[in-house]
Short mmCIF file of C-alpha atoms in Angstrom, two decimals:
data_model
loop_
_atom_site.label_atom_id
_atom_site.label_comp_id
_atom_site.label_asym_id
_atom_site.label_seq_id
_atom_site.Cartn_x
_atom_site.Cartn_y
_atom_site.Cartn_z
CA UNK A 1 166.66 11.20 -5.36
CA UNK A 2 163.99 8.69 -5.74
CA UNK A 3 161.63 9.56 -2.64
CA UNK A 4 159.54 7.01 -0.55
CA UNK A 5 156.06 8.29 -0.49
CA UNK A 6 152.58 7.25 1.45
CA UNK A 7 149.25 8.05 0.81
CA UNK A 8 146.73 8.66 3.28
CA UNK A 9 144.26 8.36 0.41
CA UNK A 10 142.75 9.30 -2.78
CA UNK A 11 140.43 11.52 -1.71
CA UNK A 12 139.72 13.60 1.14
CA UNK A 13 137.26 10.77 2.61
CA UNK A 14 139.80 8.30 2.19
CA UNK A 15 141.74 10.98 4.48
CA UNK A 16 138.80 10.80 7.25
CA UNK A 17 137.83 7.11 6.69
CA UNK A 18 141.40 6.63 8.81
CA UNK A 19 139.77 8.82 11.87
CA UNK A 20 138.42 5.83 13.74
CA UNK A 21 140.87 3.47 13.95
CA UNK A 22 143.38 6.05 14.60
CA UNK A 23 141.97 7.48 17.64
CA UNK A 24 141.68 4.37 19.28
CA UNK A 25 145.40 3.64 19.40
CA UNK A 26 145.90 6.93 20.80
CA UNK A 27 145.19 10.21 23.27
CA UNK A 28 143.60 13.05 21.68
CA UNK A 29 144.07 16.02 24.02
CA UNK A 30 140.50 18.10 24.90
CA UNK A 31 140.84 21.62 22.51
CA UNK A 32 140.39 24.66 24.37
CA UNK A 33 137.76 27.50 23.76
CA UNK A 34 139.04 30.91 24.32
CA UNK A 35 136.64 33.32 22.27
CA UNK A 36 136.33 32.11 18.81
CA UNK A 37 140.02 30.01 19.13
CA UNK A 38 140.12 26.21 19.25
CA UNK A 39 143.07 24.64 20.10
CA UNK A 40 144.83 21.01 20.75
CA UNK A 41 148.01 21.93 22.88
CA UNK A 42 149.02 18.28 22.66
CA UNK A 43 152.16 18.06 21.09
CA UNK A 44 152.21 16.36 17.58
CA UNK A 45 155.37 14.00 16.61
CA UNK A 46 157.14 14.19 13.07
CA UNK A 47 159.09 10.90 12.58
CA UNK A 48 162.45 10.42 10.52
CA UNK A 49 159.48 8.96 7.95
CA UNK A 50 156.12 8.26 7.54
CA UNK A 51 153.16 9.96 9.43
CA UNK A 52 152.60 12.28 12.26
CA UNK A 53 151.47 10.71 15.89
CA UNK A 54 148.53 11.43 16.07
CA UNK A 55 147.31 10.85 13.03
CA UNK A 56 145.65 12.82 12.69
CA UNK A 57 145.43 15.61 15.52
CA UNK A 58 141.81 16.84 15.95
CA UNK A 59 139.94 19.53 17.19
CA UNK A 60 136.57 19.55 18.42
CA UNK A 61 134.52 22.86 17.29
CA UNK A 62 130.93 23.27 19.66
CA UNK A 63 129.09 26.11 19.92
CA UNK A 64 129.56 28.60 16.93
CA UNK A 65 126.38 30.24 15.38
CA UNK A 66 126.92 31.00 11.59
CA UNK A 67 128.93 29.83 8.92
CA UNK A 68 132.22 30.60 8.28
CA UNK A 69 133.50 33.62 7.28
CA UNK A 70 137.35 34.04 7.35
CA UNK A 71 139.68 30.89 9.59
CA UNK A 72 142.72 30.56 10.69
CA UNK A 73 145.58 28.15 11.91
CA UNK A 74 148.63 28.34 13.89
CA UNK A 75 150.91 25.42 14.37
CA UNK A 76 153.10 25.95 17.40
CA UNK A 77 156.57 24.88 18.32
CA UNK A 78 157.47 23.64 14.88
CA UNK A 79 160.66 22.10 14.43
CA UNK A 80 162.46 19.74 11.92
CA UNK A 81 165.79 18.37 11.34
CA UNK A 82 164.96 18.89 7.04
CA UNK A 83 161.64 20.74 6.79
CA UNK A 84 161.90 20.12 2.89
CA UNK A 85 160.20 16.42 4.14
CA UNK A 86 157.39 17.84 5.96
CA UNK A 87 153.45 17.66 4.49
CA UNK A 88 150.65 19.50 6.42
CA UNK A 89 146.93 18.68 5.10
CA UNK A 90 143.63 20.44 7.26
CA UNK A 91 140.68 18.70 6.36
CA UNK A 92 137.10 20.66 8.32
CA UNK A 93 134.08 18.51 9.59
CA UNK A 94 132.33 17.67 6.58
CA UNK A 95 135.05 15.59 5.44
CA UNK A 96 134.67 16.92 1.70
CA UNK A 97 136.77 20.58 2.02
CA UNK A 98 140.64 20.58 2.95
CA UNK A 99 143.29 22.86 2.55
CA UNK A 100 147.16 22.11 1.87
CA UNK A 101 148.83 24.31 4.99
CA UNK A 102 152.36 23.33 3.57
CA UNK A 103 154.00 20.90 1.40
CA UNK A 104 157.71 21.06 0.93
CA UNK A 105 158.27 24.52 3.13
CA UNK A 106 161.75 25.74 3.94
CA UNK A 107 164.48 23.74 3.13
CA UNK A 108 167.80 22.60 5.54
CA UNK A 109 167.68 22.40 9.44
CA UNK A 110 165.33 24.05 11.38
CA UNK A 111 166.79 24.69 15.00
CA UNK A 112 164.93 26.82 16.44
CA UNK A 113 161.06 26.13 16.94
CA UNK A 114 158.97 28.77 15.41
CA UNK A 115 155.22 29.08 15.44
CA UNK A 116 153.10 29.08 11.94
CA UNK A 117 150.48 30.71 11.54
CA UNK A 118 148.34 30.17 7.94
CA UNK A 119 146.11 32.84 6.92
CA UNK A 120 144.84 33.65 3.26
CA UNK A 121 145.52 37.66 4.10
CA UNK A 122 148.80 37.32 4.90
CA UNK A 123 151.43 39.06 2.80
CA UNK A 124 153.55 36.08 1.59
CA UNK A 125 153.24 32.48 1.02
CA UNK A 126 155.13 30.26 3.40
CA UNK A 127 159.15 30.14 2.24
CA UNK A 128 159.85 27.54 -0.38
CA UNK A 129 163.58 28.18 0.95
CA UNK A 130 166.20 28.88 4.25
CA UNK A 131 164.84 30.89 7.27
CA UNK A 132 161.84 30.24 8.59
CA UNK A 133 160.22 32.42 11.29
CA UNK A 134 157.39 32.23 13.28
CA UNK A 135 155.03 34.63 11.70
CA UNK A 136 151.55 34.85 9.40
CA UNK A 137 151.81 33.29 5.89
CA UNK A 138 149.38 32.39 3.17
CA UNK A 139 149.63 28.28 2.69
CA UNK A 140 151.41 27.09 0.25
CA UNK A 141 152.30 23.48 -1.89
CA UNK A 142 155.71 24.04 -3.26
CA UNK A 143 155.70 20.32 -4.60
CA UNK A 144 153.10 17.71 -5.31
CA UNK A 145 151.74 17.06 -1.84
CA UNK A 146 153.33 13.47 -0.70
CA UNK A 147 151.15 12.17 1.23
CA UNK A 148 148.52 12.09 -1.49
CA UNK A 149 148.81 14.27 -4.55
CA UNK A 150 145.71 14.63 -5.68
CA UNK A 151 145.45 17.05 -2.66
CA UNK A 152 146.43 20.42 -4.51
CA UNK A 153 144.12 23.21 -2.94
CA UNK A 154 145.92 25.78 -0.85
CA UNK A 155 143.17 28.49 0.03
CA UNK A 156 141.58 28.52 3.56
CA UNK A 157 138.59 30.33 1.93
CA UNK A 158 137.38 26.99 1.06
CA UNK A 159 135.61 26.66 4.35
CA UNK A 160 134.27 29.90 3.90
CA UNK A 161 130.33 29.49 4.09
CA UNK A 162 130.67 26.04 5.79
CA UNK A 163 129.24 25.01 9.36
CA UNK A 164 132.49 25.47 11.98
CA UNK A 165 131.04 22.78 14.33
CA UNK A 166 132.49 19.60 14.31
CA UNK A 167 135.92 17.68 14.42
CA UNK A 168 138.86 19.34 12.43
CA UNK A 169 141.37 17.47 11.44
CA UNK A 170 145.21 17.83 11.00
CA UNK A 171 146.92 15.04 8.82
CA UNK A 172 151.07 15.37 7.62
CA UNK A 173 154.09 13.29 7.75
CA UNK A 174 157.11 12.90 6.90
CA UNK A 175 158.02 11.76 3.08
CA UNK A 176 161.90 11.02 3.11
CA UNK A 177 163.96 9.47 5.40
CA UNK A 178 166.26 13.07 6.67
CA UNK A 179 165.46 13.18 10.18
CA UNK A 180 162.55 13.88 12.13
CA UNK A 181 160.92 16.67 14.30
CA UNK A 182 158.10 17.93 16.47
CA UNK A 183 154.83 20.59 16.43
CA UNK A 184 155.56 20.79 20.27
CA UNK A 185 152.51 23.30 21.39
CA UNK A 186 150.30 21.15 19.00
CA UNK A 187 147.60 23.73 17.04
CA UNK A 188 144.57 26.26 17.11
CA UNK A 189 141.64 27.21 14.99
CA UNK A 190 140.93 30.75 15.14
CA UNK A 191 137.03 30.96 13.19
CA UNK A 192 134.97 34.04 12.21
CA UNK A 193 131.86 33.41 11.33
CA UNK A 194 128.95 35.51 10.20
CA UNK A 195 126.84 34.84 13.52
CA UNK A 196 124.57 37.49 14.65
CA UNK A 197 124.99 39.30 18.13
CA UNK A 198 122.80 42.63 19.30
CA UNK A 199 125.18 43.93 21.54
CA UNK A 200 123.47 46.88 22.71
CA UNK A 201 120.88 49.51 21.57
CA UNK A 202 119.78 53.40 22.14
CA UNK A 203 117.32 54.56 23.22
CA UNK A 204 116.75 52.25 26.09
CA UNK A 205 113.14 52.97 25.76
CA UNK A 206 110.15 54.93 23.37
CA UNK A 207 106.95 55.00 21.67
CA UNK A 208 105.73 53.18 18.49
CA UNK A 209 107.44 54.82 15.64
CA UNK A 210 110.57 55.76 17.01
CA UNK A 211 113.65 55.09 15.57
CA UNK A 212 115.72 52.70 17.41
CA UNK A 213 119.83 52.13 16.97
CA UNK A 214 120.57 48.63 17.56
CA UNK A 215 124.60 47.71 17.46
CA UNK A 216 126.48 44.26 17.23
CA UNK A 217 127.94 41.96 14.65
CA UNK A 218 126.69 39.83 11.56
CA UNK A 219 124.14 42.15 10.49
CA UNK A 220 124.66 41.35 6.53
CA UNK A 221 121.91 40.45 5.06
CA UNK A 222 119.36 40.81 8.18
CA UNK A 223 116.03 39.76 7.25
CA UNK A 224 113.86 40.32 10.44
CA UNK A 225 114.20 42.83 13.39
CA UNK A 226 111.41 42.31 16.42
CA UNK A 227 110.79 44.54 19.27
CA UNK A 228 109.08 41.93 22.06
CA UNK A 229 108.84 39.56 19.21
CA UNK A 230 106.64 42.23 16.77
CA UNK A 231 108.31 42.58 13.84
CA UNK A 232 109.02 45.62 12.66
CA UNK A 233 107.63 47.00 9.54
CA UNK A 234 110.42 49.31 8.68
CA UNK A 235 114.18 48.79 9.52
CA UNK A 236 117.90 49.16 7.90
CA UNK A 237 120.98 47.29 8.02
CA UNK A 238 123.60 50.50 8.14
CA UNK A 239 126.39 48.20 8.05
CA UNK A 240 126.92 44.94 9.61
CA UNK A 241 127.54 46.44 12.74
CA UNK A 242 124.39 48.46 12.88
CA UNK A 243 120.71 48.72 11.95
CA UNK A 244 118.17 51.20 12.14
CA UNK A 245 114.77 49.76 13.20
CA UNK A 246 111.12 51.63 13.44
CA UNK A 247 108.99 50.67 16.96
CA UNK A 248 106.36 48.94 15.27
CA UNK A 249 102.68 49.41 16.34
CA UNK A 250 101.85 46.18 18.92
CA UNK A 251 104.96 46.36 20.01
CA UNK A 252 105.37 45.35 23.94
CA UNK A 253 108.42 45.38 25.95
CA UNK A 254 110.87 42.88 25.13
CA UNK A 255 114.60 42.31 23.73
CA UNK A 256 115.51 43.19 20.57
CA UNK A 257 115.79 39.77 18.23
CA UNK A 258 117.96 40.10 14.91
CA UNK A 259 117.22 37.55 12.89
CA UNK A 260 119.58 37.23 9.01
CA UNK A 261 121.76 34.37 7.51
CA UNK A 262 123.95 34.32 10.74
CA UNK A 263 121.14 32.84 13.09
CA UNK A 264 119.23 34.91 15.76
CA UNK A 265 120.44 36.99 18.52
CA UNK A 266 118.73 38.64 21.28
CA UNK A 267 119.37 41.94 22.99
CA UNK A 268 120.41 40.94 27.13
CA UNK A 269 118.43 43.82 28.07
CA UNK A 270 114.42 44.63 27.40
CA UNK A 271 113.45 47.92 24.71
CA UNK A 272 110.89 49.56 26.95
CA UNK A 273 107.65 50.43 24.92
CA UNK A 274 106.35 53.77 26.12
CA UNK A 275 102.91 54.46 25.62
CA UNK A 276 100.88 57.25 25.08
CA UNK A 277 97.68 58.49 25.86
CA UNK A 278 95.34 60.77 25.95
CA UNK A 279 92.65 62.03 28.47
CA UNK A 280 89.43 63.56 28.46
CA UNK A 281 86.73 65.43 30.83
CA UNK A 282 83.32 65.96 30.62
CA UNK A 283 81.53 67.68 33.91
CA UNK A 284 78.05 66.69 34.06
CA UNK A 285 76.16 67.76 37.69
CA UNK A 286 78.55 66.85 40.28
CA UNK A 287 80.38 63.81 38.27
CA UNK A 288 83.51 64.23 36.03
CA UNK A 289 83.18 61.96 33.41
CA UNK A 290 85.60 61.08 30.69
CA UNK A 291 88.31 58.85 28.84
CA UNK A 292 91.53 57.34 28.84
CA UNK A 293 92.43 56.09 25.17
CA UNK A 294 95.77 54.86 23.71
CA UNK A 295 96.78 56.23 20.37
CA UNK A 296 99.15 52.84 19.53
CA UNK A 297 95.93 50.55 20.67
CA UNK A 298 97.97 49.54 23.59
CA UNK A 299 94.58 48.32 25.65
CA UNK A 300 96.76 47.64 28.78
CA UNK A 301 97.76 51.38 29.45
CA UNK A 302 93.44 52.44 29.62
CA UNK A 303 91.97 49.52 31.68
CA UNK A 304 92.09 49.68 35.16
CA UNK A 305 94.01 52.87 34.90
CA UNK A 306 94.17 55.40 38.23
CA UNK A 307 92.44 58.52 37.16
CA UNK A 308 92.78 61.74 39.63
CA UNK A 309 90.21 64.52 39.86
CA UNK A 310 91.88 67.78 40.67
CA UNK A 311 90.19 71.51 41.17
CA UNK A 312 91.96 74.28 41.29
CA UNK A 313 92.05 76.35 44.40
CA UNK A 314 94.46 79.11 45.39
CA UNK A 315 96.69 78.79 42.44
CA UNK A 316 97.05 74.70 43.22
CA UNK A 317 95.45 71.60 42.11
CA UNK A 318 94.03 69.68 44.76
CA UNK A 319 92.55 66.30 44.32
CA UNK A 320 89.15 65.80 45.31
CA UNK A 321 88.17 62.18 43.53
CA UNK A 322 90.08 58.89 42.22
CA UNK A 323 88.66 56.61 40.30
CA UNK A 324 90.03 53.66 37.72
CA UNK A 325 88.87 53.03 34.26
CA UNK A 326 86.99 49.94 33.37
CA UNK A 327 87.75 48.19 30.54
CA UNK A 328 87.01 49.73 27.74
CA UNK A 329 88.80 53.65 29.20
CA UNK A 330 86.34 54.91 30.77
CA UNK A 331 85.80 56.23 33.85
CA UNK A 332 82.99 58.67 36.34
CA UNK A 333 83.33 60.03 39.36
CA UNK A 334 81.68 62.22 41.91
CA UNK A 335 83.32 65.40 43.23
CA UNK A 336 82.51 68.45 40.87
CA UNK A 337 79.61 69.82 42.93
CA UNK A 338 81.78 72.81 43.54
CA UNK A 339 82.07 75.89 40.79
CA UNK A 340 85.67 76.28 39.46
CA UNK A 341 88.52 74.87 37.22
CA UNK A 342 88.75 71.20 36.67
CA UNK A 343 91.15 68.57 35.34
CA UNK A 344 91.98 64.73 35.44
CA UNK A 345 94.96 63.10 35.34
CA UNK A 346 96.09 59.43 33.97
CA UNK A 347 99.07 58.55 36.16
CA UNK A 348 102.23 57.24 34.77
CA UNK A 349 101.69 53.44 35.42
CA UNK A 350 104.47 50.78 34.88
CA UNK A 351 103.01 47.31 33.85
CA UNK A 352 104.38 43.78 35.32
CA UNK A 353 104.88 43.26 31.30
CA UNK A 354 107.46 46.28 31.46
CA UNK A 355 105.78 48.46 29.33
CA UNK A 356 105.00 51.84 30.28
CA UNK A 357 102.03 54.62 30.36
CA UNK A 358 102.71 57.20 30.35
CA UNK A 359 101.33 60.42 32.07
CA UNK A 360 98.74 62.28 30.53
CA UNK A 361 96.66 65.41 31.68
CA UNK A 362 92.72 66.41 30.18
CA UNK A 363 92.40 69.92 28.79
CA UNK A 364 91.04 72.01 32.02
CA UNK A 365 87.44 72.17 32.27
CA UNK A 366 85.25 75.19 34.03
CA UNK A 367 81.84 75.29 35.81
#
């Protein structure tokens, strides 16, 4: 049988140039975000011949970090009086990569309304015969694709290291005149990409040079981990669900930031820098004299630092002087007129930056 074909085009441009006018004789329904699924519930009509309405069906992608990965599409509430007819064509926002979903699938009557679902892991191509069900099935073009047959690719991977943003188009038709049909639930975009998100790290807090878990998604290839926006000098991408990163000197409280091929993400919560110190104590006449320094150079945790003066009495430590540092860590104070066992004490101080200091007791001192 000699079959009545149109073409939509040459070439996939051809395909979009048609875009404009078409959406101006029509309603395109507003696509739906749920997670990383875009859909366009407005139903799509198959006439007895010729091409869909709308023509074509879009879908509006906003918001994805990445490029693609892996995608899938579902067409829902498919049904056709000779499904032998029907050409599907999914064409992505650059208007240069498309993928055949279907050309010539099934055969006779379709009843019943099934949902499709195209996905390149999927264990068999859609049926080139009788009895289609709704179910997962890798695209297929079982005869030179009507509406323009140059068209001939049928692998989703295509968009595979693309940009998902953008409008998505869904052309088909109709090519012989055997009755007509319906995608009733119209269609949906489900898009992995390989954006980066820090979902969560351990330990909530530490000094430079620990070793810090950080866990999320899209870690291949990660080319910069920061703590507080330091880099650090030292880290490993376990997997691309995991890394292992080193608390690099400089280092302030902050989030987390991932930075590799899949964009940047930052941790929700703050890494807490601990930092420590160390204390000393010189008695000299009745003054205890001495200095708070920071091994990490942290110059925040030894200026204006409380310092306690404590003699022991009875067993105890009583405080008999309080001082803070100046600048530079040091600090002098009166209160060691008196013979006996002395010590001083940095207190554990929390700065408005987040970061901690930590504690940090002299050796004891006798007079």
């Amino acid at each position: 049988m000699q079959r009545s074909r149109f073409h939509v085009g040459r070439r996939v441009s051809a395909l979009v140039s048609c875009l404009g006018a078409t959406l101006m004789l029509g309603v395109t329904a507003v696509p739906v975000q749920a997670a990383n699924v875009f859909s366009n519930p407005a139903p799509i009509t198959i006439p007895t011949q010729g091409p869909f309405s709308p023509y074509p069906s879009t879908i509006n992608v906003t918001g994805l970090s990445g490029t693609i990965t892996d995608i899938n599409v579902t067409l829902y509430g498919y049904v056709h009086a000779w499904p032998d007819d029907v050409d599907v064509v999914l064409i992505g926002p650059s208007g240069t990569s498309y993928t055949v979903l279907m050309a010539d699938a099934g055969h006779r009557k379709l009843p019943t309304a099934v949902d499709l679902t195209f996905d390149d892991s999927a264990a068999s191509q859609i049926l080139n015969n009788d009895g289609l069900v709704s179910g997962s099935y890798r695209p297929a073009d079982w005869e030179s694709y009507d509406l323009d047959p140059t068209l001939t690719n049928t692998s989703l991977s295509v968009f595979n290291g693309k940009t998902p943003n953008g409008t998505w188009s869904l052309y088909g038709g109709d090519d012989t005149a055997n009755g007509g049909g319906s995608i009733g639930g119209g269609w949906s975009l489900d898009i992995a990409t390989n954006a980066i998100s820090v979902t969560s790290f351990t330990p909530s807090e530490g000094m430079v040079g620990d070793t810090v878990t950080v866990t999320g998604k899209g870690f291949e290839g990660t080319t910069a981990v920061k703590f507080g926006g330091t880099p650090a000098a030292t880290f490993t991408a376990g997997s691309s669900t995991q890394i292992t990163a080193t608390v690099p000197a400089g280092a302030g409280t902050g989030p987390i930031t991932v930075v590799g091929p899949g964009g940047t993400s930052l941790s929700a919560s703050d890494f807490v820098v601990d930092h420590k110190r160390d204390v000393s104590l010189v008695l000299s006449g009745n003054r205890a004299k001495g200095r708070v320094s920071v091994d990490d150079g942290y110059a925040d945790c030894r200026s204006g630092i409380p310092v306690i003066i404590q003699r022991q009495r009875g067993g105890k430590w009583k405080t008999v002087a309080a001082v803070l540092t100046n600048g530079k860590g040091n600090y002098s104070a009166p209160g060691a007129s008196k013979n006996g066992r002395y010590r001083s004490v940095a207190k554990l101080k929390a700065l408005v930056s987040g970061d901690v200091c930590l504690r940090k007791t002299s050796p004891k001192v006798s007079t």
